[in-house]
């Protein structure tokens, strides 16, 4: 990928330029916890975006996407928003940097990536954080890393219409090889934990389905969580978010809230605890416990939170049957990937069985990605 970028850059823009990169991400555990003020536990992965960039002194950006084989040129004022979706991410990052008082000089760039698009690995965050990081470096802006992540998030909000949380950009900017990052979504405090699963691999199995209900179901889940939190708050005023509540506090209000809200809250409170348990396990190097927690999360997402689907439950059940160490649906649910922690010697057999049996049942093959926890935004 780097060589191709170098060659194309030389052809289009000549000598010079510097290389920057950033990464997609996984979330090991901590699902549907962000809007409940709980923890997420992501890490950057070994696929991402690489860009070569050189200031051009022209007050505009000239960008070439190798993957789309497309050249776009745009100015740096608000009204210069380009048509192409991919270019809007770069434009948005320029605008959001400028809004924060950062200097943004015109530049030439050639870039490419290897994060599968729309698979739940956040290729868009990889793209944003590559450019947020690079523009900050090249212009000597000194914007801190958290603000760089927010530049990516605001780009999604204001230039592509995706109202995302901070996790994807946070992981992409802060990612470190061999570490996952526990982020407290209420206080934004974060802490690195070692993730060096020697003898295991992280395998993502992409069901390649996306069931429609996602957004209406999401709003209903949020309402249930808020309702449960409000009921608990009457007894325990310190509860800002559902994640602040103890399990016994939920039991106290069981008769006051609909059964459905109770189950949703039961999942969320359990999930917050599971993130903490996984962090403890990682400090001991206990990957078997990590795996067991992943299965518990899947159970909760499927039966209590009810955001799984037939395809994902099928993949999870197969993993359990084959003694895969850990497996769960990753992301919001109703489709996308399962994330699996698999003993190395079991990997080939598991992947082969998943492909064959999934295709036999659902009529199309899943996609498989092996990922390693790696560095996030950086200069190469
Ligand atoms: P994801 O879940 O992977 O983030 P999104 O729909 O949010 O999916 O973002 C995908 C979009 O990001 C693509 O449509 C494209 O505009 C941009 N993008 C991601 N990777 C690349 C790439 N390698 N080259 C150009 N654009 C990219
Ligand atoms: Mg995205």
CSV table of C-alpha atoms and ligand atoms in Angstrom, one decimal:
chain,number,residue,atom,x,y,z
A,1,UNK,CA,0.0,0.0,0.0
A,2,UNK,CA,2.8,2.4,1.0
A,3,UNK,CA,4.7,1.9,-2.3
A,4,UNK,CA,1.6,2.5,-4.4
A,5,UNK,CA,0.9,5.7,-2.5
A,6,UNK,CA,4.5,6.9,-3.0
A,7,UNK,CA,4.4,6.2,-6.7
A,8,UNK,CA,1.1,7.9,-7.3
A,9,UNK,CA,2.1,10.8,-5.2
A,10,UNK,CA,5.4,11.2,-7.2
A,11,UNK,CA,3.4,11.1,-10.4
A,12,UNK,CA,0.7,13.6,-9.4
A,13,UNK,CA,2.6,16.0,-7.1
A,14,UNK,CA,6.4,15.3,-7.4
A,15,UNK,CA,8.9,15.2,-4.6
A,16,UNK,CA,8.6,15.5,-0.9
A,17,UNK,CA,5.7,15.0,1.5
A,18,UNK,CA,5.4,13.0,4.7
A,19,UNK,CA,3.5,9.9,5.5
A,20,UNK,CA,0.8,9.6,8.2
A,21,UNK,CA,-1.5,6.7,9.3
A,22,UNK,CA,-4.3,5.8,11.5
A,23,UNK,CA,-6.4,2.7,12.3
A,24,UNK,CA,-9.8,1.1,12.4
A,25,UNK,CA,-10.9,-0.3,15.8
A,26,UNK,CA,-12.6,-3.1,17.6
A,27,UNK,CA,-14.5,-2.9,20.9
A,28,UNK,CA,-13.6,-6.0,23.0
A,29,UNK,CA,-16.5,-5.5,25.5
A,30,UNK,CA,-18.8,-2.7,26.7
A,31,UNK,CA,-21.7,-2.5,24.2
A,32,UNK,CA,-24.6,-0.1,24.5
A,33,UNK,CA,-22.9,1.4,27.5
A,34,UNK,CA,-21.8,4.7,26.0
A,35,UNK,CA,-25.1,6.5,26.1
A,36,UNK,CA,-25.7,5.0,29.6
A,37,UNK,CA,-22.5,6.7,30.9
A,38,UNK,CA,-20.7,3.4,31.2
A,39,UNK,CA,-17.4,2.0,29.9
A,40,UNK,CA,-16.3,1.0,26.4
A,41,UNK,CA,-13.1,-0.9,25.8
A,42,UNK,CA,-11.8,-0.4,22.3
A,43,UNK,CA,-8.4,-0.8,20.7
A,44,UNK,CA,-7.0,0.2,17.3
A,45,UNK,CA,-6.3,-2.6,14.8
A,46,UNK,CA,-3.7,-3.4,12.2
A,47,UNK,CA,-5.7,-2.1,9.3
A,48,UNK,CA,-6.3,1.6,8.6
A,49,UNK,CA,-5.5,4.5,6.3
A,50,UNK,CA,-2.2,5.7,5.1
A,51,UNK,CA,-1.7,9.1,3.6
A,52,UNK,CA,1.2,11.0,2.0
A,53,UNK,CA,0.7,14.7,2.5
A,54,UNK,CA,2.6,17.8,1.4
A,55,UNK,CA,1.7,21.5,2.0
A,56,UNK,CA,1.1,23.1,-1.5
A,57,UNK,CA,0.9,26.8,-0.6
A,58,UNK,CA,-2.2,27.1,-2.8
A,59,UNK,CA,-4.9,27.6,-0.1
A,60,UNK,CA,-6.7,24.5,-1.3
A,61,UNK,CA,-6.6,20.7,-1.0
A,62,UNK,CA,-5.8,18.4,-3.9
A,63,UNK,CA,-6.6,14.9,-2.9
A,64,UNK,CA,-6.4,11.6,-4.7
A,65,UNK,CA,-8.1,8.4,-3.3
A,66,UNK,CA,-6.3,5.3,-4.6
A,67,UNK,CA,-9.1,3.0,-3.6
A,68,UNK,CA,-11.8,5.1,-5.4
A,69,UNK,CA,-9.3,6.1,-8.2
A,70,UNK,CA,-10.6,9.6,-7.9
A,71,UNK,CA,-9.1,13.1,-7.7
A,72,UNK,CA,-10.9,15.9,-5.9
A,73,UNK,CA,-9.9,19.5,-5.4
A,74,UNK,CA,-11.6,21.8,-2.9
A,75,UNK,CA,-11.1,25.1,-1.1
A,76,UNK,CA,-11.0,25.6,2.6
A,77,UNK,CA,-14.0,27.7,3.2
A,78,UNK,CA,-17.4,26.4,4.4
A,79,UNK,CA,-19.0,26.8,1.0
A,80,UNK,CA,-16.3,24.7,-0.7
A,81,UNK,CA,-17.8,21.4,0.6
A,82,UNK,CA,-17.0,18.7,-2.1
A,83,UNK,CA,-19.6,16.3,-3.6
A,84,UNK,CA,-17.7,13.1,-3.0
A,85,UNK,CA,-18.4,11.4,0.3
A,86,UNK,CA,-14.8,10.4,0.9
A,87,UNK,CA,-13.6,13.9,0.3
A,88,UNK,CA,-16.1,15.3,2.8
A,89,UNK,CA,-14.3,13.5,5.6
A,90,UNK,CA,-11.1,15.3,4.7
A,91,UNK,CA,-12.9,18.6,4.1
A,92,UNK,CA,-14.8,18.2,7.5
A,93,UNK,CA,-11.5,17.6,9.3
A,94,UNK,CA,-10.0,20.8,7.8
A,95,UNK,CA,-13.1,22.8,8.8
A,96,UNK,CA,-13.3,21.4,12.3
A,97,UNK,CA,-9.6,22.1,12.8
A,98,UNK,CA,-10.1,25.7,11.6
A,99,UNK,CA,-13.2,26.1,13.9
A,100,UNK,CA,-10.9,25.3,16.8
A,101,UNK,CA,-8.5,28.0,15.9
A,102,UNK,CA,-6.0,25.7,14.2
A,103,UNK,CA,-4.1,26.8,11.1
A,104,UNK,CA,-5.0,24.7,8.0
A,105,UNK,CA,-2.8,25.3,5.0
A,106,UNK,CA,-3.6,23.9,1.6
A,107,UNK,CA,-2.0,20.5,0.9
A,108,UNK,CA,-1.7,17.7,-1.7
A,109,UNK,CA,-2.4,14.2,-0.7
A,110,UNK,CA,-2.6,10.6,-1.9
A,111,UNK,CA,-4.1,8.1,0.4
A,112,UNK,CA,-5.4,4.5,0.6
A,113,UNK,CA,-6.8,2.1,3.2
A,114,UNK,CA,-7.5,-1.5,4.1
A,115,UNK,CA,-10.3,-1.2,6.6
A,116,UNK,CA,-13.4,-2.9,5.1
A,117,UNK,CA,-16.0,-0.2,4.6
A,118,UNK,CA,-19.1,-0.4,6.7
A,119,UNK,CA,-18.2,-3.6,8.5
A,120,UNK,CA,-18.2,-2.1,11.9
A,121,UNK,CA,-14.5,-1.5,12.1
A,122,UNK,CA,-14.8,2.3,11.6
A,123,UNK,CA,-13.0,3.0,8.4
A,124,UNK,CA,-14.4,6.5,8.6
A,125,UNK,CA,-12.7,7.2,12.0
A,126,UNK,CA,-9.4,5.9,10.5
A,127,UNK,CA,-9.8,8.4,7.7
A,128,UNK,CA,-10.7,11.3,10.0
A,129,UNK,CA,-8.0,10.7,12.5
A,130,UNK,CA,-5.2,10.3,9.9
A,131,UNK,CA,-6.0,13.7,8.6
A,132,UNK,CA,-6.7,15.3,12.0
A,133,UNK,CA,-3.4,14.1,13.2
A,134,UNK,CA,-1.5,15.1,10.1
A,135,UNK,CA,-3.0,18.6,9.8
A,136,UNK,CA,-2.2,19.2,13.4
A,137,UNK,CA,1.5,18.1,12.9
A,138,UNK,CA,2.0,19.9,9.6
A,139,UNK,CA,0.6,23.2,10.9
A,140,UNK,CA,2.2,23.0,14.3
A,141,UNK,CA,-1.2,23.6,15.9
A,142,UNK,CA,-0.6,21.7,19.2
A,143,UNK,CA,-4.2,20.5,19.5
A,144,UNK,CA,-4.4,17.8,22.1
A,145,UNK,CA,-5.3,14.2,21.3
A,146,UNK,CA,-8.7,14.3,22.8
A,147,UNK,CA,-9.6,17.3,20.7
A,148,UNK,CA,-8.3,15.5,17.6
A,149,UNK,CA,-10.8,12.7,18.3
A,150,UNK,CA,-13.5,15.3,18.7
A,151,UNK,CA,-12.5,16.9,15.3
A,152,UNK,CA,-13.3,13.5,13.8
A,153,UNK,CA,-16.5,13.1,15.7
A,154,UNK,CA,-17.7,16.6,14.7
A,155,UNK,CA,-16.8,15.8,11.1
A,156,UNK,CA,-19.2,12.9,11.2
A,157,UNK,CA,-21.9,15.1,12.9
A,158,UNK,CA,-21.5,18.2,10.7
A,159,UNK,CA,-20.3,17.0,7.3
A,160,UNK,CA,-21.6,13.4,6.8
A,161,UNK,CA,-24.7,13.5,9.0
A,162,UNK,CA,-23.7,10.6,11.3
A,163,UNK,CA,-24.5,11.3,15.0
A,164,UNK,CA,-21.9,9.1,16.4
A,165,UNK,CA,-20.4,8.9,19.9
A,166,UNK,CA,-16.7,9.5,20.6
A,167,UNK,CA,-15.5,5.9,20.9
A,168,UNK,CA,-14.4,5.2,17.3
A,169,UNK,CA,-12.3,8.4,16.9
A,170,UNK,CA,-11.0,8.1,20.4
A,171,UNK,CA,-9.7,4.5,19.8
A,172,UNK,CA,-8.3,5.5,16.4
A,173,UNK,CA,-6.4,8.5,17.8
A,174,UNK,CA,-5.3,6.9,21.2
A,175,UNK,CA,-4.7,3.3,20.0
A,176,UNK,CA,-1.5,1.6,21.1
A,177,UNK,CA,-0.1,-1.7,20.0
A,178,UNK,CA,-0.7,-4.4,22.6
A,179,UNK,CA,-3.2,-2.2,24.6
A,180,UNK,CA,-6.9,-1.8,24.9
A,181,UNK,CA,-8.3,1.5,26.3
A,182,UNK,CA,-11.0,1.6,28.8
A,183,UNK,CA,-12.9,4.8,28.3
A,184,UNK,CA,-15.4,6.1,30.9
A,185,UNK,CA,-18.1,7.7,28.7
A,186,UNK,CA,-19.4,9.8,31.6
A,187,UNK,CA,-16.2,11.4,32.8
A,188,UNK,CA,-14.1,10.7,29.6
A,189,UNK,CA,-11.3,9.3,31.9
A,190,UNK,CA,-9.4,6.6,30.2
A,191,UNK,CA,-6.8,3.9,31.1
A,192,UNK,CA,-4.7,1.5,29.0
A,193,UNK,CA,-4.8,-2.2,29.8
A,194,UNK,CA,-2.4,-4.9,28.3
A,195,UNK,CA,-3.8,-7.0,25.6
A,196,UNK,CA,-1.3,-9.6,24.4
A,197,UNK,CA,-3.2,-12.7,23.9
A,198,UNK,CA,-0.3,-15.0,23.1
A,199,UNK,CA,-1.6,-18.3,21.7
A,200,UNK,CA,-4.9,-16.7,20.7
A,201,UNK,CA,-6.2,-14.7,17.7
A,202,UNK,CA,-8.9,-12.1,17.4
A,203,UNK,CA,-11.2,-13.2,14.5
A,204,UNK,CA,-14.1,-11.1,13.2
A,205,UNK,CA,-16.8,-12.9,11.3
A,206,UNK,CA,-18.9,-10.5,9.3
A,207,UNK,CA,-22.4,-11.7,8.7
A,208,UNK,CA,-22.8,-9.2,5.9
A,209,UNK,CA,-26.4,-8.5,7.0
A,210,UNK,CA,-27.9,-5.3,8.3
A,211,UNK,CA,-31.5,-5.7,9.5
A,212,UNK,CA,-33.6,-2.6,9.2
A,213,UNK,CA,-35.0,-2.1,12.7
A,214,UNK,CA,-31.7,-0.7,14.0
A,215,UNK,CA,-32.6,2.9,14.4
A,216,UNK,CA,-36.1,2.6,15.9
A,217,UNK,CA,-34.9,-0.2,18.2
A,218,UNK,CA,-32.0,1.9,19.3
A,219,UNK,CA,-34.3,4.8,20.3
A,220,UNK,CA,-36.5,2.4,22.2
A,221,UNK,CA,-33.6,0.9,24.1
A,222,UNK,CA,-32.4,4.4,25.0
A,223,UNK,CA,-35.9,5.3,26.3
A,224,UNK,CA,-36.0,2.1,28.4
A,225,UNK,CA,-32.6,2.8,30.0
A,226,UNK,CA,-33.6,6.4,30.8
A,227,UNK,CA,-36.9,5.2,32.3
A,228,UNK,CA,-35.1,2.6,34.5
A,229,UNK,CA,-32.5,5.2,35.6
A,230,UNK,CA,-35.3,7.7,36.5
A,231,UNK,CA,-37.0,5.1,38.7
A,232,UNK,CA,-33.8,4.3,40.5
A,233,UNK,CA,-32.9,7.9,40.8
A,234,UNK,CA,-36.0,8.5,43.1
A,235,UNK,CA,-34.3,6.3,45.7
A,236,UNK,CA,-30.7,7.1,44.8
A,237,UNK,CA,-30.3,10.7,43.7
A,238,UNK,CA,-26.6,10.2,42.8
A,239,UNK,CA,-27.6,8.2,39.7
A,240,UNK,CA,-27.0,10.4,36.7
A,241,UNK,CA,-26.9,7.6,34.3
A,242,UNK,CA,-28.0,4.0,34.4
A,243,UNK,CA,-24.4,2.8,34.7
A,244,UNK,CA,-24.2,4.5,38.1
A,245,UNK,CA,-26.7,2.1,39.5
A,246,UNK,CA,-26.0,-1.0,41.6
A,247,UNK,CA,-27.8,-4.1,40.6
A,248,UNK,CA,-29.7,-4.2,43.9
A,249,UNK,CA,-31.0,-0.7,43.2
A,250,UNK,CA,-32.6,-2.0,40.0
A,251,UNK,CA,-34.2,-4.8,41.9
A,252,UNK,CA,-35.8,-2.3,44.3
A,253,UNK,CA,-37.8,-0.8,41.4
A,254,UNK,CA,-38.6,-4.0,39.6
A,255,UNK,CA,-42.4,-3.6,40.2
A,256,UNK,CA,-42.4,0.0,39.2
A,257,UNK,CA,-41.1,-0.3,35.6
A,258,UNK,CA,-42.2,-2.4,32.7
A,259,UNK,CA,-40.6,-5.8,32.5
A,260,UNK,CA,-38.9,-4.8,29.2
A,261,UNK,CA,-37.2,-1.8,30.8
A,262,UNK,CA,-36.0,-4.0,33.6
A,263,UNK,CA,-34.4,-6.5,31.3
A,264,UNK,CA,-32.7,-3.7,29.3
A,265,UNK,CA,-31.3,-2.2,32.5
A,266,UNK,CA,-30.3,-5.6,33.8
A,267,UNK,CA,-28.1,-6.0,30.7
A,268,UNK,CA,-26.5,-2.5,31.0
A,269,UNK,CA,-25.7,-2.8,34.7
A,270,UNK,CA,-24.2,-6.3,34.1
A,271,UNK,CA,-22.2,-5.0,31.1
A,272,UNK,CA,-20.6,-2.2,33.1
A,273,UNK,CA,-19.4,-4.8,35.6
A,274,UNK,CA,-18.2,-7.2,32.9
A,275,UNK,CA,-15.9,-4.5,31.5
A,276,UNK,CA,-14.3,-4.1,34.9
A,277,UNK,CA,-14.0,-7.9,35.3
A,278,UNK,CA,-12.3,-8.1,31.9
A,279,UNK,CA,-9.9,-5.4,32.8
A,280,UNK,CA,-9.0,-7.3,36.0
A,281,UNK,CA,-8.6,-10.5,34.0
A,282,UNK,CA,-6.3,-8.8,31.5
A,283,UNK,CA,-4.0,-7.6,34.2
A,284,UNK,CA,-3.7,-11.3,35.3
A,285,UNK,CA,-3.3,-12.4,31.7
A,286,UNK,CA,-6.4,-14.6,32.2
A,287,UNK,CA,-7.8,-14.8,28.6
A,288,UNK,CA,-10.2,-17.6,29.5
A,289,UNK,CA,-12.2,-15.3,31.8
A,290,UNK,CA,-12.1,-12.6,29.1
A,291,UNK,CA,-13.7,-15.1,26.7
A,292,UNK,CA,-16.3,-16.2,29.2
A,293,UNK,CA,-17.3,-12.5,29.7
A,294,UNK,CA,-17.7,-12.1,26.0
A,295,UNK,CA,-20.2,-15.0,25.9
A,296,UNK,CA,-22.1,-13.4,28.8
A,297,UNK,CA,-22.3,-10.2,26.9
A,298,UNK,CA,-23.6,-12.0,23.8
A,299,UNK,CA,-26.2,-13.7,26.0
A,300,UNK,CA,-27.2,-10.3,27.4
A,301,UNK,CA,-27.4,-8.5,24.0
A,302,UNK,CA,-29.4,-11.4,22.6
A,303,UNK,CA,-31.9,-12.2,25.4
A,304,UNK,CA,-32.0,-9.1,27.6
A,305,UNK,CA,-31.3,-6.2,25.3
A,306,UNK,CA,-32.6,-8.0,22.3
A,307,UNK,CA,-30.4,-6.5,19.6
A,308,UNK,CA,-29.0,-9.7,18.1
A,309,UNK,CA,-30.4,-11.5,15.1
A,310,UNK,CA,-30.6,-15.1,13.8
A,311,UNK,CA,-27.3,-14.8,11.9
A,312,UNK,CA,-25.3,-13.5,14.8
A,313,UNK,CA,-26.8,-16.0,17.3
A,314,UNK,CA,-25.9,-18.7,14.9
A,315,UNK,CA,-22.3,-17.7,14.7
A,316,UNK,CA,-22.1,-17.3,18.5
A,317,UNK,CA,-23.6,-20.8,19.0
A,318,UNK,CA,-21.2,-22.3,16.6
A,319,UNK,CA,-18.3,-20.7,18.4
A,320,UNK,CA,-19.5,-22.1,21.7
A,321,UNK,CA,-20.0,-25.6,20.2
A,322,UNK,CA,-16.4,-25.5,18.9
A,323,UNK,CA,-14.9,-24.4,22.2
A,324,UNK,CA,-13.9,-21.0,20.9
A,325,UNK,CA,-12.7,-19.1,24.0
A,326,UNK,CA,-14.9,-16.0,23.6
A,327,UNK,CA,-17.5,-14.8,21.1
A,328,UNK,CA,-20.1,-12.0,20.9
A,329,UNK,CA,-21.8,-9.6,18.6
A,330,UNK,CA,-19.8,-6.5,18.2
A,331,UNK,CA,-21.4,-3.0,17.6
A,332,UNK,CA,-25.0,-1.9,17.9
A,333,UNK,CA,-26.5,-5.2,16.7
A,334,UNK,CA,-29.0,-6.4,14.2
A,335,UNK,CA,-26.2,-7.4,11.9
A,336,UNK,CA,-22.5,-6.8,11.4
A,337,UNK,CA,-19.7,-8.9,13.0
A,338,UNK,CA,-19.1,-11.2,15.8
A,339,UNK,CA,-15.8,-10.8,17.5
A,340,UNK,CA,-14.1,-14.0,18.6
A,341,UNK,CA,-11.1,-14.8,20.8
A,342,UNK,CA,-9.9,-18.1,19.3
A,343,UNK,CA,-7.0,-20.4,20.3
A,344,UNK,CA,-4.5,-20.4,17.5
A,345,UNK,CA,-4.7,-24.1,16.9
A,346,UNK,CA,-8.5,-23.9,16.5
A,347,UNK,CA,-8.5,-20.9,14.2
A,348,UNK,CA,-8.5,-22.6,10.8
A,349,UNK,CA,-11.1,-25.2,11.7
A,350,UNK,CA,-13.4,-22.5,13.3
A,351,UNK,CA,-13.2,-20.2,10.3
A,352,UNK,CA,-13.8,-23.1,7.8
A,353,UNK,CA,-16.8,-24.3,9.8
A,354,UNK,CA,-18.2,-20.8,10.2
A,355,UNK,CA,-17.9,-20.1,6.4
A,356,UNK,CA,-19.4,-23.5,5.4
A,357,UNK,CA,-22.2,-23.7,7.9
A,358,UNK,CA,-23.2,-20.1,7.7
A,359,UNK,CA,-23.4,-20.2,3.9
A,360,UNK,CA,-25.4,-23.5,4.0
A,361,UNK,CA,-27.9,-21.9,6.3
A,362,UNK,CA,-28.2,-18.3,5.1
A,363,UNK,CA,-27.2,-18.6,1.4
A,364,UNK,CA,-24.2,-16.3,1.4
A,365,UNK,CA,-20.7,-16.6,2.8
A,366,UNK,CA,-19.6,-14.5,5.8
A,367,UNK,CA,-16.4,-12.4,5.5
A,368,UNK,CA,-13.5,-13.1,7.9
A,369,UNK,CA,-11.0,-10.6,9.3
A,370,UNK,CA,-8.0,-11.4,11.5
A,371,UNK,CA,-7.0,-8.4,13.5
A,372,UNK,CA,-4.2,-7.5,15.9
A,373,UNK,CA,-4.3,-4.6,18.4
A,374,UNK,CA,-2.0,-2.0,16.9
A,375,UNK,CA,-1.0,1.7,17.0
A,376,UNK,CA,-3.5,4.4,16.2
A,377,UNK,CA,-2.8,7.9,14.6
A,378,UNK,CA,0.9,8.4,13.9
A,379,UNK,CA,3.6,9.8,11.6
A,380,UNK,CA,5.3,7.0,9.7
B,1,LIG,P1,-17.4,2.4,8.7
B,1,LIG,O1,-18.3,1.6,9.6
B,1,LIG,O2,-16.4,1.5,8.1
B,1,LIG,O3,-16.8,3.6,9.4
B,1,LIG,P2,-18.8,4.4,7.3
B,1,LIG,O4,-20.0,4.3,6.3
B,1,LIG,O5,-19.0,5.2,8.5
B,1,LIG,O6,-18.4,2.9,7.6
B,1,LIG,O7,-17.6,5.0,6.5
B,1,LIG,C1,-17.2,4.6,5.2
B,1,LIG,C2,-16.8,5.8,4.3
B,1,LIG,O8,-15.6,6.3,4.7
B,1,LIG,C3,-16.7,5.4,2.9
B,1,LIG,O9,-17.9,5.4,2.2
B,1,LIG,C4,-15.7,6.4,2.4
B,1,LIG,O10,-16.4,7.7,2.1
B,1,LIG,C5,-14.8,6.7,3.6
B,1,LIG,N1,-13.6,5.8,3.5
B,1,LIG,C6,-13.3,4.8,4.3
B,1,LIG,N2,-12.2,4.1,3.9
B,1,LIG,C7,-11.8,4.8,2.8
B,1,LIG,C8,-10.7,4.6,1.9
B,1,LIG,N3,-9.8,3.6,2.0
B,1,LIG,N4,-10.6,5.4,0.8
B,1,LIG,C9,-11.5,6.4,0.7
B,1,LIG,N5,-12.6,6.6,1.5
B,1,LIG,C10,-12.7,5.8,2.5
B,2,LIG,MG1,-18.0,5.1,10.3
